[in-house]
Every structure is written in C-alpha cells, then in structure tokens.
PDB file of C-alpha atoms in Angstrom:
ATOM      1  CA  MET L1200     -45.354  24.382 -32.859  1.00  0.00           C
ATOM      2  CA  SER L1201     -46.265  28.086 -33.325  1.00  0.00           C
ATOM      3  CA  ARG L1202     -45.481  29.925 -36.487  1.00  0.00           C
ATOM      4  CA  ARG L1203     -43.015  32.060 -34.538  1.00  0.00           C
ATOM      5  CA  ASN L1204     -41.079  29.107 -33.161  1.00  0.00           C
ATOM      6  CA  ALA L1205     -40.877  27.630 -36.769  1.00  0.00           C
ATOM      7  CA  ARG L1206     -38.873  30.446 -38.097  1.00  0.00           C
ATOM      8  CA  LYS L1207     -35.193  29.883 -38.906  1.00  0.00           C
ATOM      9  CA  ASN L1208     -32.938  31.354 -36.436  1.00  0.00           C
ATOM     10  CA  PRO L1209     -30.982  33.971 -38.334  1.00  0.00           C
ATOM     11  CA  THR L1210     -27.872  33.813 -36.153  1.00  0.00           C
ATOM     12  CA  ARG L1211     -27.364  30.054 -36.710  1.00  0.00           C
ATOM     13  CA  PRO L1212     -26.329  28.494 -40.042  1.00  0.00           C
ATOM     14  CA  GLN L1213     -28.923  26.324 -41.646  1.00  0.00           C
ATOM     15  CA  ARG L1214     -27.866  22.764 -41.788  1.00  0.00           C
ATOM     16  CA  PRO L1215     -28.010  20.959 -45.126  1.00  0.00           C
ATOM     17  CA  ALA L1216     -30.382  18.070 -45.694  1.00  0.00           C
ATOM     18  CA  VAL L1217     -28.261  15.108 -44.756  1.00  0.00           C
ATOM     19  CA  SER L1218     -29.663  12.248 -42.868  1.00  0.00           C
ATOM     20  CA  ALA L1219     -28.535   8.722 -41.697  1.00  0.00           C
ATOM     21  CA  ASP L1220     -29.975   7.190 -45.009  1.00  0.00           C
ATOM     22  CA  THR L1221     -28.747   9.778 -47.530  1.00  0.00           C
ATOM     23  CA  PRO L1222     -25.247   9.243 -49.322  1.00  0.00           C
ATOM     24  CA  CYS L1223     -22.365  10.302 -47.286  1.00  0.00           C
ATOM     25  CA  PRO L1224     -21.068  13.716 -48.313  1.00  0.00           C
ATOM     26  CA  CYS L1225     -17.457  12.310 -48.158  1.00  0.00           C
ATOM     27  CA  GLY L1226     -17.921  10.520 -51.417  1.00  0.00           C
ATOM     28  CA  LEU L1227     -17.605   6.947 -50.205  1.00  0.00           C
ATOM     29  CA  THR L1228     -20.473   4.600 -51.280  1.00  0.00           C
ATOM     30  CA  ALA L1229     -21.960   4.207 -47.734  1.00  0.00           C
ATOM     31  CA  THR L1230     -24.789   6.075 -46.253  1.00  0.00           C
ATOM     32  CA  TYR L1231     -24.004   9.016 -43.900  1.00  0.00           C
ATOM     33  CA  GLY L1232     -25.080   7.068 -40.894  1.00  0.00           C
ATOM     34  CA  ALA L1233     -22.876   4.089 -41.685  1.00  0.00           C
ATOM     35  CA  CYS L1234     -20.043   6.255 -42.919  1.00  0.00           C
ATOM     36  CA  CYS L1235     -19.063   9.610 -41.375  1.00  0.00           C
ATOM     37  CA  GLY L1236     -22.277  10.028 -39.246  1.00  0.00           C
ATOM     38  CA  ARG L1237     -21.062   7.152 -36.929  1.00  0.00           C
ATOM     39  CA  PHE L1238     -17.933   9.132 -36.150  1.00  0.00           C
ATOM     40  CA  HIS L1239     -19.894  12.327 -35.602  1.00  0.00           C
ATOM     41  CA  ALA L1240     -22.221  10.626 -33.298  1.00  0.00           C
ATOM     42  CA  GLY L1241     -19.319   9.030 -31.226  1.00  0.00           C
ATOM     43  CA  PRO L1242     -17.929   7.203 -29.506  1.00  0.00           C
ATOM     44  CA  THR L1243     -16.244   5.526 -32.457  1.00  0.00           C
ATOM     45  CA  THR L1244     -13.251   7.339 -33.855  1.00  0.00           C
ATOM     46  CA  ALA L1245     -11.763   7.258 -37.339  1.00  0.00           C
ATOM     47  CA  PRO L1246      -9.225   4.501 -37.587  1.00  0.00           C
ATOM     48  CA  THR L1247      -7.099   6.300 -40.237  1.00  0.00           C
ATOM     49  CA  ALA L1248      -6.058   9.728 -41.058  1.00  0.00           C
ATOM     50  CA  GLU L1249      -7.841   9.548 -44.312  1.00  0.00           C
ATOM     51  CA  LEU L1250     -11.130   8.514 -42.730  1.00  0.00           C
ATOM     52  CA  LEU L1251     -10.688  11.465 -40.299  1.00  0.00           C
ATOM     53  CA  MET L1252     -10.179  13.816 -43.147  1.00  0.00           C
ATOM     54  CA  ARG L1253     -13.298  12.487 -44.832  1.00  0.00           C
ATOM     55  CA  SER L1254     -15.318  12.721 -41.580  1.00  0.00           C
ATOM     56  CA  ARG L1255     -14.113  16.351 -40.969  1.00  0.00           C
ATOM     57  CA  TYR L1256     -15.170  17.302 -44.582  1.00  0.00           C
ATOM     58  CA  SER L1257     -18.694  15.794 -43.894  1.00  0.00           C
ATOM     59  CA  ALA L1258     -18.716  17.791 -40.576  1.00  0.00           C
ATOM     60  CA  PHE L1259     -18.090  20.987 -42.585  1.00  0.00           C
ATOM     61  CA  VAL L1260     -21.001  19.873 -44.796  1.00  0.00           C
ATOM     62  CA  VAL L1261     -23.464  19.256 -42.072  1.00  0.00           C
ATOM     63  CA  ARG L1262     -21.908  22.091 -39.866  1.00  0.00           C
ATOM     64  CA  ASP L1263     -21.023  19.920 -36.983  1.00  0.00           C
ATOM     65  CA  GLU L1264     -18.850  22.237 -35.011  1.00  0.00           C
ATOM     66  CA  ALA L1265     -18.498  19.954 -31.971  1.00  0.00           C
ATOM     67  CA  TYR L1266     -17.058  17.286 -33.978  1.00  0.00           C
ATOM     68  CA  LEU L1267     -14.663  19.543 -35.795  1.00  0.00           C
ATOM     69  CA  LEU L1268     -13.359  20.889 -32.487  1.00  0.00           C
ATOM     70  CA  ARG L1269     -13.191  17.432 -30.843  1.00  0.00           C
ATOM     71  CA  THR L1270     -11.001  16.168 -33.797  1.00  0.00           C
ATOM     72  CA  TRP L1271      -8.706  19.187 -33.945  1.00  0.00           C
ATOM     73  CA  ALA L1272      -5.314  19.048 -32.186  1.00  0.00           C
ATOM     74  CA  PRO L1273      -5.398  21.100 -28.966  1.00  0.00           C
ATOM     75  CA  GLU L1274      -2.456  23.297 -29.870  1.00  0.00           C
ATOM     76  CA  THR L1275      -3.983  24.443 -33.111  1.00  0.00           C
ATOM     77  CA  ARG L1276      -7.712  24.192 -32.216  1.00  0.00           C
ATOM     78  CA  PRO L1277      -9.687  27.498 -32.547  1.00  0.00           C
ATOM     79  CA  GLY L1278     -12.272  28.626 -30.050  1.00  0.00           C
ATOM     80  CA  GLU L1279     -15.082  28.090 -32.604  1.00  0.00           C
ATOM     81  CA  VAL L1280     -15.789  27.301 -36.143  1.00  0.00           C
ATOM     82  CA  ASP L1281     -17.263  30.065 -38.291  1.00  0.00           C
ATOM     83  CA  PHE L1282     -19.514  28.573 -40.828  1.00  0.00           C
ATOM     84  CA  ASP L1283     -20.130  30.808 -43.923  1.00  0.00           C
ATOM     85  CA  ARG L1284     -23.763  30.755 -44.795  1.00  0.00           C
ATOM     86  CA  SER L1285     -23.120  31.468 -48.489  1.00  0.00           C
ATOM     87  CA  LEU L1286     -20.660  28.544 -48.841  1.00  0.00           C
ATOM     88  CA  ARG L1287     -21.942  25.040 -49.726  1.00  0.00           C
ATOM     89  CA  TRP L1288     -19.504  22.082 -50.032  1.00  0.00           C
ATOM     90  CA  THR L1289     -20.180  20.079 -53.116  1.00  0.00           C
ATOM     91  CA  GLY L1290     -17.498  17.309 -53.310  1.00  0.00           C
ATOM     92  CA  LEU L1291     -14.310  15.763 -51.903  1.00  0.00           C
ATOM     93  CA  GLU L1292     -11.485  14.173 -53.865  1.00  0.00           C
ATOM     94  CA  ILE L1293      -8.608  12.435 -52.011  1.00  0.00           C
ATOM     95  CA  ARG L1294      -5.445  12.941 -54.094  1.00  0.00           C
ATOM     96  CA  ASP L1295      -2.746  11.306 -51.910  1.00  0.00           C
ATOM     97  CA  THR L1296      -2.251   9.857 -48.389  1.00  0.00           C
ATOM     98  CA  THR L1297       1.047   9.311 -46.620  1.00  0.00           C
ATOM     99  CA  ASP L1298       1.127   7.046 -43.464  1.00  0.00           C
ATOM    100  CA  GLY L1299      -1.886   7.710 -41.286  1.00  0.00           C
ATOM    101  CA  THR L1300      -2.895   4.042 -40.680  1.00  0.00           C
ATOM    102  CA  ALA L1301      -3.098   1.993 -37.478  1.00  0.00           C
ATOM    103  CA  PHE L1302       0.649   1.525 -37.615  1.00  0.00           C
ATOM    104  CA  HIS L1303       1.547   5.169 -37.623  1.00  0.00           C
ATOM    105  CA  GLN L1304       1.544   8.186 -35.330  1.00  0.00           C
ATOM    106  CA  ASP L1305       1.497  10.770 -38.063  1.00  0.00           C
ATOM    107  CA  GLY L1306       0.038  11.072 -41.502  1.00  0.00           C
ATOM    108  CA  THR L1307      -0.896  13.447 -44.356  1.00  0.00           C
ATOM    109  CA  VAL L1308      -3.885  13.636 -46.653  1.00  0.00           C
ATOM    110  CA  THR L1309      -3.826  15.686 -49.888  1.00  0.00           C
ATOM    111  CA  PHE L1310      -7.196  16.538 -51.104  1.00  0.00           C
ATOM    112  CA  VAL L1311      -9.416  18.853 -53.133  1.00  0.00           C
ATOM    113  CA  ALA L1312     -12.703  19.959 -51.601  1.00  0.00           C
ATOM    114  CA  ARG L1313     -15.034  21.628 -54.070  1.00  0.00           C
ATOM    115  CA  TYR L1314     -17.688  24.265 -53.148  1.00  0.00           C
ATOM    116  CA  THR L1315     -19.881  27.055 -54.289  1.00  0.00           C
ATOM    117  CA  HIS L1316     -19.726  30.364 -52.617  1.00  0.00           C
ATOM    118  CA  GLY L1317     -22.507  32.830 -53.395  1.00  0.00           C
ATOM    119  CA  GLY L1318     -23.329  30.633 -56.374  1.00  0.00           C
ATOM    120  CA  ALA L1319     -19.809  30.696 -57.835  1.00  0.00           C
ATOM    121  CA  PRO L1320     -17.825  27.329 -58.084  1.00  0.00           C
ATOM    122  CA  GLY L1321     -14.449  27.099 -56.247  1.00  0.00           C
ATOM    123  CA  SER L1322     -12.095  24.493 -54.753  1.00  0.00           C
ATOM    124  CA  LEU L1323      -9.784  24.237 -51.698  1.00  0.00           C
ATOM    125  CA  HIS L1324      -6.602  22.256 -52.446  1.00  0.00           C
ATOM    126  CA  GLU L1325      -4.780  21.279 -49.201  1.00  0.00           C
ATOM    127  CA  ARG L1326      -2.259  18.906 -47.703  1.00  0.00           C
ATOM    128  CA  SER L1327      -3.413  18.233 -44.107  1.00  0.00           C
ATOM    129  CA  ARG L1328      -1.274  16.913 -41.293  1.00  0.00           C
ATOM    130  CA  PHE L1329      -2.688  14.525 -38.780  1.00  0.00           C
ATOM    131  CA  ARG L1330      -1.371  12.821 -35.644  1.00  0.00           C
ATOM    132  CA  ARG L1331      -2.573  10.654 -32.862  1.00  0.00           C
ATOM    133  CA  HIS L1332      -3.578  12.336 -29.654  1.00  0.00           C
ATOM    134  CA  GLU L1333      -4.571  10.228 -26.693  1.00  0.00           C
ATOM    135  CA  GLY L1334      -5.016   7.313 -29.175  1.00  0.00           C
ATOM    136  CA  ALA L1335      -7.255   9.114 -31.691  1.00  0.00           C
ATOM    137  CA  TRP L1336      -6.447  10.794 -34.897  1.00  0.00           C
ATOM    138  CA  VAL L1337      -6.733  14.600 -34.805  1.00  0.00           C
ATOM    139  CA  TYR L1338      -6.197  17.299 -37.529  1.00  0.00           C
ATOM    140  CA  VAL L1339      -3.029  19.414 -36.874  1.00  0.00           C
ATOM    141  CA  ASP L1340      -2.882  21.894 -39.699  1.00  0.00           C
ATOM    142  CA  GLY L1341      -2.843  22.138 -43.496  1.00  0.00           C
ATOM    143  CA  GLU L1342      -0.746  23.746 -46.256  1.00  0.00           C
ATOM    144  CA  PHE L1343      -2.772  25.272 -49.119  1.00  0.00           C
ATOM    145  CA  LEU L1344      -1.638  24.025 -52.484  1.00  0.00           C
ATOM    146  CA  ASP L1345      -1.973  25.709 -55.937  1.00  0.00           C
ATOM    147  CA  GLY L1346      -4.241  24.214 -58.646  1.00  0.00           C
ATOM    148  CA  ALA L1347      -7.169  21.853 -58.167  1.00  0.00           C
TER     149      ALA L1347
END
C-alpha cells in the first residue's frame, strides 16, 4: 500500500479499535463478536428491546451507520447518522426496562450513556421506545431525562 493510500480519509470518522475478541462496548461480559457484533454482522436480530439498545449503543461506538439505520423505525429513521469525531462513548448503564421481551410488541429502556466530547466528560440519560417491526425490534424514539 502506498503512503498516500494509507492516510486517514478526513471526511470519514475514524473507527475505534474494537474487534471480535475485545470486550463488548455495551458492558456485558462477552466479547464484541459474541455479543453485539453478531447483531451488527446480521442476519441475527436482537431478541429483546434491551439487547437492541445495547447493540445500538455499540453501533454508535464502532460507528456502524448501516446497523443503526437498519434498526430504526421507518417513520422516525433519519437519512443518515452524523458521527461527531470529537465524541467518544465510554460506557453504558441500563437503569430500567419495561416489557420488550419475546412476549411483547413494545418496550422501553432507560439508560445512561457516558462519553467524552473534546476531552470533557458528559452523559446522555434517555428513555427509549422500541417496537416490533416485521418481527424485529426497532428503535422508535427517545425522551431525554434530567440527571445521570
């Protein structure tokens, strides 16, 4: 590979160093490949709203736009995902889940996602709504909550 081709593309966000054998960013004890990576790679889908939430968080960490769009409800899905190069996701804490199992059509997951932005720490506290669409869980929308 030439030196020119080895340069980072300035228009594309640099992906964090996550591989199939590294710990999963979602916080569960499995490796990325055995946990969220299997959903990102497809064709397996997350069996619960909580696992979909975790896999979507991990997709933000690894900047997997295709997965995020694929798991977004059609009526609220944006045209693209704008990844902020100066934002780095650093941890996920699930605070509460309501419904969202194999026996439900809807569910909510309340979580805190921690990050650094330009080196400063921050957090996003949200209650996300999920529903089944064509048999698979999808993210519908979320309500931002105060306090993390």
